[in-house]
Short mmCIF file of C-alpha atoms and ligand atoms in Angstrom, two decimals:
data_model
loop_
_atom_site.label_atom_id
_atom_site.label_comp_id
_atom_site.label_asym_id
_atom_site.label_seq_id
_atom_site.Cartn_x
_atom_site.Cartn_y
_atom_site.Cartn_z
CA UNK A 1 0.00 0.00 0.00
CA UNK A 2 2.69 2.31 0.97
CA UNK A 3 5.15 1.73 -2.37
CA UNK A 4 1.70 2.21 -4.16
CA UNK A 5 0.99 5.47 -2.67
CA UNK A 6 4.83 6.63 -3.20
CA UNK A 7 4.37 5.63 -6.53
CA UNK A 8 1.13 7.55 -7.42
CA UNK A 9 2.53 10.44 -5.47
CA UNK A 10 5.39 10.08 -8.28
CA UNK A 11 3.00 10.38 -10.90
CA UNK A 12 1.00 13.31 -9.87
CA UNK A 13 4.15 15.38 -9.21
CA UNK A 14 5.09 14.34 -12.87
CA UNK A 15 1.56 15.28 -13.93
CA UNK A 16 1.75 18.38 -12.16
CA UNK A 17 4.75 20.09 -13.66
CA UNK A 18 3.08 18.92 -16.94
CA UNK A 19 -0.04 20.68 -15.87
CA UNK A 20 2.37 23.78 -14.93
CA UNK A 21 3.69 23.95 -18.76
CA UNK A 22 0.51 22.91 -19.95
CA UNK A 23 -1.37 25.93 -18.76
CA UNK A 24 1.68 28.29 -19.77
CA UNK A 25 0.52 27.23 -23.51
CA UNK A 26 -3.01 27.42 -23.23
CA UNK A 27 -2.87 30.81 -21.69
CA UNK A 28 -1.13 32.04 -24.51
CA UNK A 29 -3.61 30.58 -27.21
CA UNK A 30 -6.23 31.59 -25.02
CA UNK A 31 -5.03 35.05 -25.24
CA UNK A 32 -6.45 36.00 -28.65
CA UNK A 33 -9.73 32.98 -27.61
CA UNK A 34 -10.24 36.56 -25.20
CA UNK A 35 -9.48 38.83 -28.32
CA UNK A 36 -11.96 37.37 -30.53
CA UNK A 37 -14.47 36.96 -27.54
CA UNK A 38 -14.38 40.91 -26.95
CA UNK A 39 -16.46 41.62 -30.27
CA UNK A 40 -18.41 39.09 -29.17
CA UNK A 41 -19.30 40.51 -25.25
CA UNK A 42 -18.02 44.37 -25.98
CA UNK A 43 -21.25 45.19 -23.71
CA UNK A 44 -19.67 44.17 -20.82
CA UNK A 45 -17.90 45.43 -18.52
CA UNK A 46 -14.29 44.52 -17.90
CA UNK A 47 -14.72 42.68 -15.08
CA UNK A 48 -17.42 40.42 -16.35
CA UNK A 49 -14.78 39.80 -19.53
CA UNK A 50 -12.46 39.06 -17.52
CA UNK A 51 -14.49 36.41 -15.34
CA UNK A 52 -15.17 33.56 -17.27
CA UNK A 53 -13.41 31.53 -20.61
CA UNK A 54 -15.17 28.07 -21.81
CA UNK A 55 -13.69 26.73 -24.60
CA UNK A 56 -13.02 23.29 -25.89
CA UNK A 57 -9.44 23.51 -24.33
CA UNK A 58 -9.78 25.51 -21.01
CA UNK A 59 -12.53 26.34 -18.56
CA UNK A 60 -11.69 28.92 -16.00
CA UNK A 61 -13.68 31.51 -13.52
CA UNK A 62 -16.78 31.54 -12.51
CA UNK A 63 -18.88 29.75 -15.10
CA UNK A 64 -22.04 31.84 -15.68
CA UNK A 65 -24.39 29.08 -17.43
CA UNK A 66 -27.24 31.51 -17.76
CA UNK A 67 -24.70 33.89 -19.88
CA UNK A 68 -23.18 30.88 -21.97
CA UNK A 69 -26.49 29.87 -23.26
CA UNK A 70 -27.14 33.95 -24.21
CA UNK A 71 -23.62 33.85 -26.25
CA UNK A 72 -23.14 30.14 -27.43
CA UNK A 73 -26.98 30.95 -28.64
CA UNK A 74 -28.32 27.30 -27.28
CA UNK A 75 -31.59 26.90 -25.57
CA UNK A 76 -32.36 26.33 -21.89
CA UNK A 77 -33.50 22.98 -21.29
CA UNK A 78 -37.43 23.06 -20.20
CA UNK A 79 -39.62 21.25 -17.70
CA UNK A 80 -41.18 20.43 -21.22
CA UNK A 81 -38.59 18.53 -22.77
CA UNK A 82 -37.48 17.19 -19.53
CA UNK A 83 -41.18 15.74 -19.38
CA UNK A 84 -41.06 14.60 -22.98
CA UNK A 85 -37.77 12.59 -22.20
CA UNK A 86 -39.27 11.00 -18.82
CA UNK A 87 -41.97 9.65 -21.49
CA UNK A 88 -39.38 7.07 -23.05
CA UNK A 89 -36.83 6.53 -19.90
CA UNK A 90 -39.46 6.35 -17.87
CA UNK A 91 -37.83 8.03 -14.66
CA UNK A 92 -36.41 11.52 -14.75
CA UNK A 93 -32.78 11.11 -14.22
CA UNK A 94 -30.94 12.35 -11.29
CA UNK A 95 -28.97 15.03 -13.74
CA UNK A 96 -32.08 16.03 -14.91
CA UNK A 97 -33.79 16.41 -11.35
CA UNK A 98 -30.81 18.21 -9.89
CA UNK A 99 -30.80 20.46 -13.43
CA UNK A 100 -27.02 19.16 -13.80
CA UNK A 101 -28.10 18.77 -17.62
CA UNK A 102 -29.41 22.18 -18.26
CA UNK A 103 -28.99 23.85 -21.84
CA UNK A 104 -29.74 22.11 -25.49
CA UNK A 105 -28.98 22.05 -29.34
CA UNK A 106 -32.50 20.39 -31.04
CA UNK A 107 -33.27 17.84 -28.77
CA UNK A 108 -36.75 18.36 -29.25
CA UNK A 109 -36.52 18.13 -32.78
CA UNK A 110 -34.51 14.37 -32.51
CA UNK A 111 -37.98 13.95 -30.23
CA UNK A 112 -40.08 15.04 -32.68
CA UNK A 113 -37.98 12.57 -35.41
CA UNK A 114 -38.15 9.98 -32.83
CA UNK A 115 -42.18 10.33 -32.16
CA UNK A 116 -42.98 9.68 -35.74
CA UNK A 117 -40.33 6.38 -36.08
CA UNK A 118 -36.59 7.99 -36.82
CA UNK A 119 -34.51 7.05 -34.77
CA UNK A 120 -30.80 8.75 -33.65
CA UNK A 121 -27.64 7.69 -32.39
CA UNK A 122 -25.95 9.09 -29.60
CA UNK A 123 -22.23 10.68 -29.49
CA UNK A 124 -19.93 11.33 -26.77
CA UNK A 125 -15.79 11.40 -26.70
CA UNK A 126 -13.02 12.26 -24.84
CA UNK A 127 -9.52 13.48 -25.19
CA UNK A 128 -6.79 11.64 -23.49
CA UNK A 129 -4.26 13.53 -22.03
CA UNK A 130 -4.31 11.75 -18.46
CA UNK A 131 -6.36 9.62 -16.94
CA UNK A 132 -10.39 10.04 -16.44
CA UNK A 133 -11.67 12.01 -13.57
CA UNK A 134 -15.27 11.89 -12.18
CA UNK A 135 -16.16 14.65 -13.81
CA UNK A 136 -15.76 13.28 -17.05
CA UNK A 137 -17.85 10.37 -16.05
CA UNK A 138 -20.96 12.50 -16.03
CA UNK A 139 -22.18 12.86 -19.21
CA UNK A 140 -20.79 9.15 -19.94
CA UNK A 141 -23.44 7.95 -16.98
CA UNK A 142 -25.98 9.92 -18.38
CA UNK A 143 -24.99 8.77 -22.10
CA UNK A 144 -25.63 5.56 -20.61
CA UNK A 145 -28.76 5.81 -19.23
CA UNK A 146 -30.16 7.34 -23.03
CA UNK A 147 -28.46 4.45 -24.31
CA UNK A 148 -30.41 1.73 -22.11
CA UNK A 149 -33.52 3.90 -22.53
CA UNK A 150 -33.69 4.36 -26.30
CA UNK A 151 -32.13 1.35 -27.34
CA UNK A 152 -29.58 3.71 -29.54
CA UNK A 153 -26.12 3.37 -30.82
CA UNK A 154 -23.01 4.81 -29.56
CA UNK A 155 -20.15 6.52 -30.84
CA UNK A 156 -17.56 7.07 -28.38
CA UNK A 157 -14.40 8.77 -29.78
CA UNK A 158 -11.12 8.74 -28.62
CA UNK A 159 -9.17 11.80 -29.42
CA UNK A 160 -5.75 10.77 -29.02
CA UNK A 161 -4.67 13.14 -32.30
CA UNK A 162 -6.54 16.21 -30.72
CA UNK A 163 -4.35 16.26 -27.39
CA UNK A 164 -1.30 15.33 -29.51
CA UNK A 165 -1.56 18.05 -31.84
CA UNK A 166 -3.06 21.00 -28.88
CA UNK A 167 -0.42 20.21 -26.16
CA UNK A 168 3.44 20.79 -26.72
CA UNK A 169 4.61 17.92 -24.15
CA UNK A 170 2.43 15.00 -24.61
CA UNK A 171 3.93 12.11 -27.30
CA UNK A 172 1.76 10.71 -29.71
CA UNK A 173 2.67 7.18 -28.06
CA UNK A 174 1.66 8.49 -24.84
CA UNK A 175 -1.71 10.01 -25.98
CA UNK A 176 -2.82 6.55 -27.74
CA UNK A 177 -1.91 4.39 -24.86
CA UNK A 178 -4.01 6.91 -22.52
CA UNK A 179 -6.62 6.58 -25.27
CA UNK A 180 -7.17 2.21 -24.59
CA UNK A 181 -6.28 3.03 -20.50
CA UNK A 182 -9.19 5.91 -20.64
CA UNK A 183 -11.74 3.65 -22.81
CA UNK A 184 -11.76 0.75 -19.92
CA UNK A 185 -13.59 3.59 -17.53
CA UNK A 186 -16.24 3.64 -20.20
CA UNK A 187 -16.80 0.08 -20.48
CA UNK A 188 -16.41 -0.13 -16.59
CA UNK A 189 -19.69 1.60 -16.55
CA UNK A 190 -21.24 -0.90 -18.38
CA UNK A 191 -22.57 0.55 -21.24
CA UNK A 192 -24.12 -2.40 -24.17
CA UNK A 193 -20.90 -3.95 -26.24
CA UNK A 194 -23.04 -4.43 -29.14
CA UNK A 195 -24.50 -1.38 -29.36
CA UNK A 196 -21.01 0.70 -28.06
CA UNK A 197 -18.56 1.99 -30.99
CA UNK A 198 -15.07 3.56 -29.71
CA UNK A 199 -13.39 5.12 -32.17
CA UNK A 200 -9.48 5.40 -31.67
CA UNK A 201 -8.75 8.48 -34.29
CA UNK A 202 -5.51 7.87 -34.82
CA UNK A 203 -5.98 3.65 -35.63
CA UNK A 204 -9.03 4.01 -36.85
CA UNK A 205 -8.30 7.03 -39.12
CA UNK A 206 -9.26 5.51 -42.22
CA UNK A 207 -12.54 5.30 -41.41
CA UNK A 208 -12.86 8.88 -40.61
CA UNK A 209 -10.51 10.54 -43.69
CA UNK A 210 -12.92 10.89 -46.03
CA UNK A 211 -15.70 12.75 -44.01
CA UNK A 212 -13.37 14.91 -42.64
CA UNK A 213 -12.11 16.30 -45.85
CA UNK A 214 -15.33 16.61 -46.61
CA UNK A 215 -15.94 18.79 -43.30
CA UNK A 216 -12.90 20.82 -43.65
CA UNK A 217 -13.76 21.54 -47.60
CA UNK A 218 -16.72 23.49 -46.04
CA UNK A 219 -15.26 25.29 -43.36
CA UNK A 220 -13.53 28.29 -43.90
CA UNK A 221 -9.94 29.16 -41.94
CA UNK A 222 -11.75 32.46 -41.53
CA UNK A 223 -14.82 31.09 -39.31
CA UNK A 224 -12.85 28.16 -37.33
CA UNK A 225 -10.31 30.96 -36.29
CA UNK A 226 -13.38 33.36 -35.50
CA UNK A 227 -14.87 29.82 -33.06
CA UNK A 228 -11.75 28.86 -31.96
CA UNK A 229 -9.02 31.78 -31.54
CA UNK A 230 -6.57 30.22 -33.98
CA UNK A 231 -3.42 32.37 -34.20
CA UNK A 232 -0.42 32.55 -36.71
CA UNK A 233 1.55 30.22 -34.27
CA UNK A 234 -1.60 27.70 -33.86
CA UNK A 235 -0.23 24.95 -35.53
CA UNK A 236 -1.89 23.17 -39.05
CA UNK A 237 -2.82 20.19 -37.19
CA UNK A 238 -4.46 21.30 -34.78
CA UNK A 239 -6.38 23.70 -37.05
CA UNK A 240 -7.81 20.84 -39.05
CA UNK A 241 -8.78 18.87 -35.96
CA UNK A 242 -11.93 20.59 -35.80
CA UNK A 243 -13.15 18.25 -38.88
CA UNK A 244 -12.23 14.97 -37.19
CA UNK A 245 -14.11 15.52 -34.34
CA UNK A 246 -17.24 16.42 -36.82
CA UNK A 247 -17.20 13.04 -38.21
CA UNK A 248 -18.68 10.63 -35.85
CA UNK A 249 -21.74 12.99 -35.72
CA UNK A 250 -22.60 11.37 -39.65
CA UNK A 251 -20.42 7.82 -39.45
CA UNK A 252 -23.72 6.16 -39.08
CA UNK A 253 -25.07 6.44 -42.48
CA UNK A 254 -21.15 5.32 -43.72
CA UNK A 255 -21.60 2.47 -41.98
CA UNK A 256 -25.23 1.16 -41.95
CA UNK A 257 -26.79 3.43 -44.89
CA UNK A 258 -28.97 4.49 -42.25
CA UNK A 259 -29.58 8.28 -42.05
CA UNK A 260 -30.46 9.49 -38.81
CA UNK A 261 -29.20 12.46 -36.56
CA UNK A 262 -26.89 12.23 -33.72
CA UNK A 263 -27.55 13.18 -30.07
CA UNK A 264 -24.78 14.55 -28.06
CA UNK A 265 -24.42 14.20 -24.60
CA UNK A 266 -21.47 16.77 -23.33
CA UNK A 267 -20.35 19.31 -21.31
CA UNK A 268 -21.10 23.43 -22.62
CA UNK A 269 -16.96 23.66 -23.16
CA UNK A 270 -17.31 21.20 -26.38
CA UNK A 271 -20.19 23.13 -28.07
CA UNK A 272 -18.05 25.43 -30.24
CA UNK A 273 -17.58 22.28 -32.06
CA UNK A 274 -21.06 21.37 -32.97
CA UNK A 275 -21.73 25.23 -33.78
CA UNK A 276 -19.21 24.90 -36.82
CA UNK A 277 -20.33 21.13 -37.66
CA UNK A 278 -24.16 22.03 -37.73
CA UNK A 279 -23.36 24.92 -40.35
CA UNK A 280 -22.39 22.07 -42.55
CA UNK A 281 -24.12 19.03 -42.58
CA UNK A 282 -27.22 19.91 -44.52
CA UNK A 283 -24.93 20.87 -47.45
CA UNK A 284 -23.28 17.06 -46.70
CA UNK A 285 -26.84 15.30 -46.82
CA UNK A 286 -27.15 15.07 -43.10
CA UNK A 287 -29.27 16.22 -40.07
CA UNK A 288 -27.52 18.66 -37.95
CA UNK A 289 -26.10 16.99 -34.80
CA UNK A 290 -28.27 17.65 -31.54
CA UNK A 291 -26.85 18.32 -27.91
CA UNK A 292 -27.60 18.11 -24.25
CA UNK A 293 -25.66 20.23 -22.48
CA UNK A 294 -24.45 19.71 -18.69
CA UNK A 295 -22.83 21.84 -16.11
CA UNK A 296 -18.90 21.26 -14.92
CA UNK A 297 -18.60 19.12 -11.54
CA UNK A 298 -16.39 21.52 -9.84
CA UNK A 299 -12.91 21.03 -8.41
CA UNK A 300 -12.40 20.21 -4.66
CA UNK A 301 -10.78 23.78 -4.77
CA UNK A 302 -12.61 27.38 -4.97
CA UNK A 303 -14.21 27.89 -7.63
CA UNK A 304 -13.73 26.20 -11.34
CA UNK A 305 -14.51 23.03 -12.82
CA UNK A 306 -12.71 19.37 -12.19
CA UNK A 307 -9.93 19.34 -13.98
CA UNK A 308 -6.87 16.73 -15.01
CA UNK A 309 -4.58 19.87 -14.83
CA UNK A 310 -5.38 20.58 -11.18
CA UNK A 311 -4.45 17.21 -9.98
CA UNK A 312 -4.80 18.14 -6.02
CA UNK A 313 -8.35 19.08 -6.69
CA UNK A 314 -9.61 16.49 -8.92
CA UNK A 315 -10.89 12.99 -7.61
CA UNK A 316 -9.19 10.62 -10.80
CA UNK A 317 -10.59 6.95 -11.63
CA UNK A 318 -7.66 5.31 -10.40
CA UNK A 319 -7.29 7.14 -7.16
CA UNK A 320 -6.63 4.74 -4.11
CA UNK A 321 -8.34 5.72 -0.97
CA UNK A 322 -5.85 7.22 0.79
CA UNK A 323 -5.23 9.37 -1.62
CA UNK A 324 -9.19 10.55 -1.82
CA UNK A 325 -9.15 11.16 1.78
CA UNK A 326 -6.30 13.38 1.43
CA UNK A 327 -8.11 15.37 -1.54
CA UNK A 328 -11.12 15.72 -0.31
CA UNK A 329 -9.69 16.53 3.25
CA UNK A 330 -8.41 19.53 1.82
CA UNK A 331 -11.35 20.76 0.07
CA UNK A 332 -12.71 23.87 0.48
CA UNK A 333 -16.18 24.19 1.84
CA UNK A 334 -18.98 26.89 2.83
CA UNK A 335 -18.08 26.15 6.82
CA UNK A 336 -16.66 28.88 9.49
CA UNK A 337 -13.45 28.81 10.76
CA UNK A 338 -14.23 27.90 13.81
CA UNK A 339 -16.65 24.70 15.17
CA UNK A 340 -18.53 26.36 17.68
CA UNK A 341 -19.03 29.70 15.35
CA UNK A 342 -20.63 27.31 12.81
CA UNK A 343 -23.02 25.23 15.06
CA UNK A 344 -24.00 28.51 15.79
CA UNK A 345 -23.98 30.27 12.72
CA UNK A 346 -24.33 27.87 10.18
CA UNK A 347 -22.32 27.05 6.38
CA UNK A 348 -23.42 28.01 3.25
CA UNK A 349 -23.42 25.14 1.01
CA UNK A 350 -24.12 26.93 -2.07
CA UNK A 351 -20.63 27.77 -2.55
CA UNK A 352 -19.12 24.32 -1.14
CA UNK A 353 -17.70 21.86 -3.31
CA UNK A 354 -18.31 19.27 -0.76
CA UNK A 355 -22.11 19.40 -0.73
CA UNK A 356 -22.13 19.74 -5.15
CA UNK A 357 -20.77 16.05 -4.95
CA UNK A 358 -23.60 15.32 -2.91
CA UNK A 359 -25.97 17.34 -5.24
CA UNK A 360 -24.84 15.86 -8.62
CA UNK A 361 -23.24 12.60 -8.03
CA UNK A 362 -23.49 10.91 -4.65
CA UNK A 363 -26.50 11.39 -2.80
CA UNK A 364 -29.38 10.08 -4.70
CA UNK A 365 -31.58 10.85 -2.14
CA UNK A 366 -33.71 13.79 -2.25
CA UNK A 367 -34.96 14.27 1.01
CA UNK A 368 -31.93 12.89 2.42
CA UNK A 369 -30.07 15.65 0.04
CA UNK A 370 -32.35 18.38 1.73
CA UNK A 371 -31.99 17.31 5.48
CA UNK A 372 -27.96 17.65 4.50
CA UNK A 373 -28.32 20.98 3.30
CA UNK A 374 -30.84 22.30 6.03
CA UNK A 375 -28.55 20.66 8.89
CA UNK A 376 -25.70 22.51 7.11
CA UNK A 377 -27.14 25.72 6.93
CA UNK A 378 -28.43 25.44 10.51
CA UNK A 379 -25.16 24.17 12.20
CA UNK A 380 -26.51 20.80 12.87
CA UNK A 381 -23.22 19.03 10.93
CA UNK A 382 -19.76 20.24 10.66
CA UNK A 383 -17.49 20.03 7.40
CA UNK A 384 -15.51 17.07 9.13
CA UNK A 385 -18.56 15.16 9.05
CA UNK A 386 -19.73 15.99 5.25
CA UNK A 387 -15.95 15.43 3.90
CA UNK A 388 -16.03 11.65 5.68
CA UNK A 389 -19.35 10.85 4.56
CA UNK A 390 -18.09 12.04 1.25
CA UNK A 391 -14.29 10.09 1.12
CA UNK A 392 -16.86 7.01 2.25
CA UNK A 393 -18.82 7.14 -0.69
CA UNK A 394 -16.39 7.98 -3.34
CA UNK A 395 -14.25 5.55 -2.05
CA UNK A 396 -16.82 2.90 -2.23
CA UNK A 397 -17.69 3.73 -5.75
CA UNK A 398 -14.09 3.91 -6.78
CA UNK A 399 -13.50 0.51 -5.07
CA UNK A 400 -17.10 -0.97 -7.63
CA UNK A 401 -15.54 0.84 -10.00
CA UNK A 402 -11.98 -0.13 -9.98
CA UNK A 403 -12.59 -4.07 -9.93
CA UNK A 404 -14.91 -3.13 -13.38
CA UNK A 405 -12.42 -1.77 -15.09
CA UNK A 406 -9.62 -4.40 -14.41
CA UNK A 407 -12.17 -6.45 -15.66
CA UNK A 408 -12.84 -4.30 -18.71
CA UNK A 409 -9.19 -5.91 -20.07
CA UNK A 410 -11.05 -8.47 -20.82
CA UNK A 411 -13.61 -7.26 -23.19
CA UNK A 412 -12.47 -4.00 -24.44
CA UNK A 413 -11.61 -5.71 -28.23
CA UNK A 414 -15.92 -6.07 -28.02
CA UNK A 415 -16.19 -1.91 -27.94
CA UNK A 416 -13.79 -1.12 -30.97
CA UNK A 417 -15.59 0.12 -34.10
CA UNK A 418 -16.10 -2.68 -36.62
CA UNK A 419 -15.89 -2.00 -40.15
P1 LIG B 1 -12.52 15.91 -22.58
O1 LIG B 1 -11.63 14.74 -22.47
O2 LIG B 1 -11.98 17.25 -22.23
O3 LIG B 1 -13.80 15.67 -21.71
C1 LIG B 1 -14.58 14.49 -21.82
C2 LIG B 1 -16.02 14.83 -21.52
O4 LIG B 1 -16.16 15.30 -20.18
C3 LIG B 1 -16.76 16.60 -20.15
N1 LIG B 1 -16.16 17.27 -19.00
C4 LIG B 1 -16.82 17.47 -17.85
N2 LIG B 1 -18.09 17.24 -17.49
C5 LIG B 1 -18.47 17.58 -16.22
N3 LIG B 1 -17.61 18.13 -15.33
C6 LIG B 1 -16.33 18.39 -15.64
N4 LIG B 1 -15.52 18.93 -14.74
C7 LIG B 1 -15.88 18.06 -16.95
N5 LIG B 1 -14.69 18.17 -17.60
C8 LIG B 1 -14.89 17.67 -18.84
C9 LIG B 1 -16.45 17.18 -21.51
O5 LIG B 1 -17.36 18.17 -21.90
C10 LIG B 1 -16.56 15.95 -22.40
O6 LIG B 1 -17.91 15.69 -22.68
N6 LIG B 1 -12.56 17.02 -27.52
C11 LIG B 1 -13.15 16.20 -26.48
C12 LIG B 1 -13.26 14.72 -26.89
C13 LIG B 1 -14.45 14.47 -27.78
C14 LIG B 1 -15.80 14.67 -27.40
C15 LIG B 1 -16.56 14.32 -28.55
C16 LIG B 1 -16.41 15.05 -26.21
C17 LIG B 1 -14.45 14.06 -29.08
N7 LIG B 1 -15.70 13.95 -29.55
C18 LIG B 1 -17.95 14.37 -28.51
C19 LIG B 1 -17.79 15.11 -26.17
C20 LIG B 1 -18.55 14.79 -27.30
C21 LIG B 1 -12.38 16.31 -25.18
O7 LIG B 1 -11.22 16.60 -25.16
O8 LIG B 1 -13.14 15.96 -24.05
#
């Protein structure tokens, strides 16, 4: 146990000081992300600007969902359509309830499709630069749950070229191999292996060639640098990436001849992508790809979403317990300084990260959800008590979770995209 702990503790330092150089790079791309952004918010003031950036490579701030649906121009997810997706799961989902799933790209169109007999596959993907953190498991669990409810395809995609071609330090050896480590989380949430496509882009790149040049053909440098901030130093590949990640949205109808439109299940950050991918695919014969939109788990730290560049303040896959006690030890809650000021006083647990694990991942409990919060507010329990019941539980799903993907060694072959 110890050697393993020295050993992880090895590779998060490692990971760290990758994080360190990684975020010196991003900043600067992100630089003129902010330049092109100002025509886009010049009403505001320059604090607001300042505030918040979501884009497909960095997520920073204090996210303002509300605003992000006003400037990404997507709609807010409704009662309504929550109501009308109840009708086929048969059970609104916890990130429905709890409104972790909150903004949308046509979903009620792929209902109205699917009322009158056409059906749609779903789409989802990650990009591995490290391994999976529970954030990232979100819209994967809720991916899942459309997938058991519908019946429906999936195309999972790999992006081993993107984070090769956007980060300066990572090795295109390194990025594929995270690529088949990160795919056994998916399958270690049990999603169908007959109905389950991963797509490794960089092995399975000659399935995706020719729709992507057919993408890119349509997209002008002009509007991919006004979506995505590319600069004179962006480099070409990463400038064309923006086609690959297009393609699985229309594989389908390479594959099967069937032509139906793809549901997305993702965080806001990777909607840029679908903005410059639905401007195309009526001129490609194709239904523009729909979304469903969810919020960022936040980091254990103030503020900001989970992510692999923060290390200290994300809870990773592989974590062993010790080192999710530490973590979420640490973490920074609503509570007072002192004990007997909060009994008296109370926490706020609006702004604690602490109680939003509770909220969107491990309390499914309403009522028992709502007695945590009022017994926070009140003084009734102190932070102690929240951040063991919380290292309990995410230690007892990591442990489930863990043993499933060990045995997800064992199957993975079943998950990769047949031709
Ligand atoms: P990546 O690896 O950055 O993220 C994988 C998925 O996790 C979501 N996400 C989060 N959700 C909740 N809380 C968080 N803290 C959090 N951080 C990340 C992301 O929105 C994403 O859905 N380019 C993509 C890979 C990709 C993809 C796709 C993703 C290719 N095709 C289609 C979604 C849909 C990427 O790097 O994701």
């Amino acid at each position: 146990m110890v050697i393993k702990a020295l050993v992880w503790d090895g590779l998060i330092r490692m990971y760290l000081l990758r994080a360190h150089l990684r975020t010196r790079f991003n900043t600067l791309s992100l630089n003129c992300i902010g330049a092109i952004a100002e025509q886009a918010v010049s009403g505001l003031t320059d604090e607001e600007k300042n505030e918040m950036v979501v884009t497909p490579w960095e997520v920073r701030g204090k996210v303002d969902y509300e605003r992000l649906i006003r400037e990404f121009g997507t709609q807010p997810l409704t009662n309504e359509l929550v109501r009308r997706l109840a009708k086929y799961t048969g059970e609104v989902h916890l990130q429905l309830r709890r409104e972790l799933f909150f903004s949308h790209r046509d979903l009620d169109t792929v209902l109205d499709l699917y009322d009158k007999g056409t059906k749609f596959v779903l789409y989802t993907g990650r990009g591995p630069s490290g391994p999976v953190h529970i954030g990232h498991l979100v819209p994967w669990i809720f991916t899942k749950h459309l997938q058991e409810a519908f019946h429906t395809r999936l195309y999972f995609q790999m992006t081993d070229d993107e984070k090769f071609v956007v980060d300066d330090e990572l090795k295109l050896a390194e990025t594929t191999e995270m690529g088949y480590d990160n795919a056994l989380d998916l399958v270690a949430l049990g999603f169908e292996p007959e109905d389950t496509f991963i797509i490794y882009d960089v092995q399975d790149i000659d399935l995706l060639y020719d729709i992507a040049l057919e993408v890119a053909k349509r997209i002008t440098y002009s509007t991919a640098k006004a979506t995505f901030g590319f600069q004179e130093s962006t480099n070409l590949g990463w400038v064309f990436w923006p086609a690959v990640q297009a393609v699985p949205c229309f594989i389908h109808k390479k594959l099967t001849g069937e032509n139906v439109p793809a549901l997305i299940p993702a965080a806001i950050d990777q909607d840029p992508f679908w903005r410059i991918t639905r401007d195309i695919a009526s001129k490609l014969g194709y239904f523009k790809p729909a979304q469903i939109h969810n919020r960022f788990l936040p980091g254990l730290g103030i503020g900001g979403k989970m992510s692999a560049s923060e290390p200290d303040t994300a809870i990773f896959t592989v974590d062993p317990p010790d080192v999710v006690k530490r973590k979420v030890w640490k973490a920074f809650t609503g509570g007072k300084d002192k004990a007997a000021e909060q009994k008296k006083e109370g926490a706020n647990p609006e702004v604690c990260s602490v109680y939003q694990y509770f909220l969107y991942l491990f309390e499914e409990d309403d009522k028992k959800l709502a007695e945590r919060e009022r017994q926070c507010r009140t003084g009734g329990i102190l932070c102690g008590e929240c951040k063991k019941d919380l290292t309990e539980r995410i230690n007892r799903f990591l442990a489930e979770h863990q043993k499933r993907r060990e045995k997800a060694r064992n199957t993975i072959e079943k998950y990769h995209i047949k031709r």
